[in-house]
Amino acid sequence: MGCGVTKSTQLQLKPCNRGNISVPAATAMRAALLIQRWYRQYVAQLEMRRRCTWNIFQSIEYSGQQDHIKLYNFFGYLMDHFSSANSQRNLVSHMFGESDVFQDMEWERHVCYKEIEVLDIYTGPHLSFPLTISNVTELVHAFKNKQKLHARYVLQLLGKTWTLLRLMPNISHVCTCKHKEITICGDLHGHLEDLLLIFYKNGFPSAETPYVFNGDFVDRGKESIEILLVLFAFLLLYPHDVHLNRGNHEDHIVNLRYGFTKEVLGKYQVHGKMILKLLQKIFSWLPLATVIDQKVLILHGGISDKTDLNVIAKLDRHRFASALRPLKSSGASARLKEAALDPDGDDELSTGRRRVQSLTHGTPLRLRQELPRHSVHSESSRTSRSVEEELRERRRLAGLSLSSDSDPAEVLETDTNEWKQIVDVLWSDPMSQNGCVPNEVRGGGCYWGPDVTHKVLDTHKLQLLIRSHECKQEGYEFCHNGRVLTIFSASNYYDVGSNRGAYIRLGPDLIPHFKQFQSSRSTRELTLRQSVGRTELSALQALRMQLFAHKSDLIHEFQEYDPQCTGVISVKHWAAAVEKALRLALPWRVLRSQLVTDSAQDGTLNYQHWVNQLSVMQPNTEITNTSLLETLYKHHSNLESIFRMIDTDHSGLISFKEFRQTWKLLSSHLQMDISDKAISDLAESIDFNKDGSIDINEFMEAFRLVEHSRAETDAPASPE
Amino acid sequence: MAPKKVEPKKPEPKKPEPKKEEAPAPAPVPETPKEPELDLKSVPLEFTADQIEEFRDAFTLFDETPTGEMKIRYAQCGDVMRALGHNPTNADVLTVLGKPKAEDMNTKYLDFETFLPMLQHVSRTKDQGTFEDFVEGLRVFDKEGNGTVMGAELRHVLATLGEKMTEDEVDRLMAGQEDANGCINYTSFIKHILSG
């Protein structure tokens, strides 16, 4: 672009080589300066909005994960406190029992894909095994054209994948063999378009183009099953050149909440259940890490100060189906034993179950003041049953007979340690301070500091740790003095325009080279301002939903600033009150102009009116108890997860009884006071077709918010 | 959106300020710029407490230190000021930072307390430039007087004159604005940019 001019701002009298600037140089100069100045201001303002939007999404995501912790604590609570009443015990064992999970060797007998007929009307791709490259290319093209793979082929493909994965070690060792470049991709989260973009820019996987995919293939995005099928197909085709690491979302309990289960059941209504069962197995058999040239470690989440690759290499990874479900057998009774022996009588049982502890030092989120820590410490008190009774109940719950031959204490020790190794690998996040503390935001794994990185990497003679798990605006980010690299491959993760995705090319010199991208045709056509605006709109909508969910808290805080009950407060106090009520570290004063549109001239605001303006629920909700409704809305994500867990046959329906029991347990765990009558009324009002059972999807529909001003517009989905 | 504090004054022709490349004597506390012509300490803060809180919020958004120390790099100073509605030139920003060396821009940091008087100073600069000036600036290149400018010419000018823009900046500015003949209708261009 430049004509090789010097740095000074002296007058230029050179004729422009793109046609003459017939303008006097001084005028041109002045004009240029003006335009440049305006442009820079415009960009700076956009940048501020972009950062604001990013902060909103991240805060909401963290707070959503805190929500998830509540769910997890609830499961823990259930384990501790189900009453001896038959009904409740059945519910809990129903939830935790592993019904009809077949043995590994018998999958072909159970998954009788051969009997699934492929009818002539099916226009999708046909697969034959062993797979050929043309099969796989055809598959990719089919998905690009939004076609669905027939359930028969899905099951066949999954079955073969499972067989293959069982042969793989926990940690794959890969070599660049002095000439190859390996491509490493991060989280994909159901964004098929991003995967296809990567393949387009970088080439399909092959012997010359080996790939490592670093977990979190599913959930959130809408094409998770397609991504899995493509990745597995390439894995079958090139088992030595395609490496899949397990992510924390390769976990059926997480899938209940974040959309994968729903996606599969929606796309495969007849065979979805079987597909999910098979996937459950496959996920547990995914390898945990990949090491390149014995120098670069790649795993999904991270490490802890206890991470020991030798232990990880040797454990039976498939026993740990879910990081969130308490371990069966020796785990349960052993933990109990430990608890009984615990002299302090603390509520916290062994770290194996990752009960959250409140911390005293700061979170990675930057808080202006020390906001009250969102304590998810369980406040349930111990019941006074004897240890023997508890043991008996636990065993019955876990569905086993008496303990095995091996020394229970020893088994406990190994189990817990192995479990922790895996959870740390899948769930941890880096932090800037030294040390290693439990990750209370995620509810699993830890936050580890640069000193831990150096220690673990040096002990294992490694030079770099590549991980994913966290969304980064540019698709990648270094930390810990360049020894930890986060790579994230789902662009537009929060919404269109929110972030780029990236992947890494790593050659024998082991220096990472990055390629960034951003999918979505529509983004490319939008200008910077438009795409920032769109994402911003979506972030603000999500924020309004959060505000709505905290209506009572907000009113309470506002009233603190309005002792005379005048109904108005200053906008200054608005910001302080909202910050306290929501406990999200956001630039509220910067956001104020977007969220408060009807303040008076003198800078005051009628807060009740403002709160009412936020959003309302769908008009067809028959639930009239508004405070109950608000509570339900606040916990609806967790409720959905619980319901889907109860609905073990994936019929989409749960019975009244189950609904009432669940709700009762949840409300007592949350220490809410809800009468039986209120729950019954609620259940009846949700049973829209009056047949004694509740349709989960219908129920969740009731919680979509609509804008107060717009009647029948579709509300954008929350960034789940 | 950040309020635009634009003072409707006529722009003065830009004086090319002779830039002395020598940096101020290295101070043990590098944050306070030592510049004899500009004494920031004597700048009284006229912002209200509420405004300061808002500025603090914005400042936090640009804080990229891993532990949230409420510091920004020198290189970000101009952006934060612009984000808050002011319109300094790069030269103005450098002045207020105490004419730092090029390599300092990304290595030295500025905390909020130091930033405030700089912001105050910049907010008083008479030569703020208005929307009309911006239009005038573009009109200069409308050779045929028909409301369009040549995209290529504009690119060239912006990248070679004044406070030069990088190729990337220019591309972003012009994204989607040129028609098939490479012309830009600058009225709609301006509207598009300023209607954010």
XYZ file of C-alpha atoms in Angstrom, chain B residues 5 43-53 55 84 86 112 115-124:
26
model
C -18.212 14.752 23.533
C -4.777 19.481 35.435
C -7.807 19.749 37.689
C -10.201 16.877 37.344
C -13.581 18.150 36.314
C -15.273 14.836 35.909
C -18.088 13.903 38.243
C -17.769 10.905 40.505
C -20.298 9.057 38.404
C -18.376 9.746 35.226
C -15.213 8.518 36.852
C -16.929 5.282 37.778
C -14.483 5.504 32.994
C -14.774 7.103 25.964
C -12.768 11.700 22.741
C -6.205 4.385 36.177
C -4.824 7.909 33.099
C -7.483 10.258 34.438
C -5.596 13.550 34.143
C -4.495 12.505 30.675
C -8.088 11.948 29.724
C -9.050 15.284 31.225
C -6.369 17.036 29.255
C -7.389 15.403 26.023
C -11.040 16.221 26.630
C -10.186 19.885 26.638
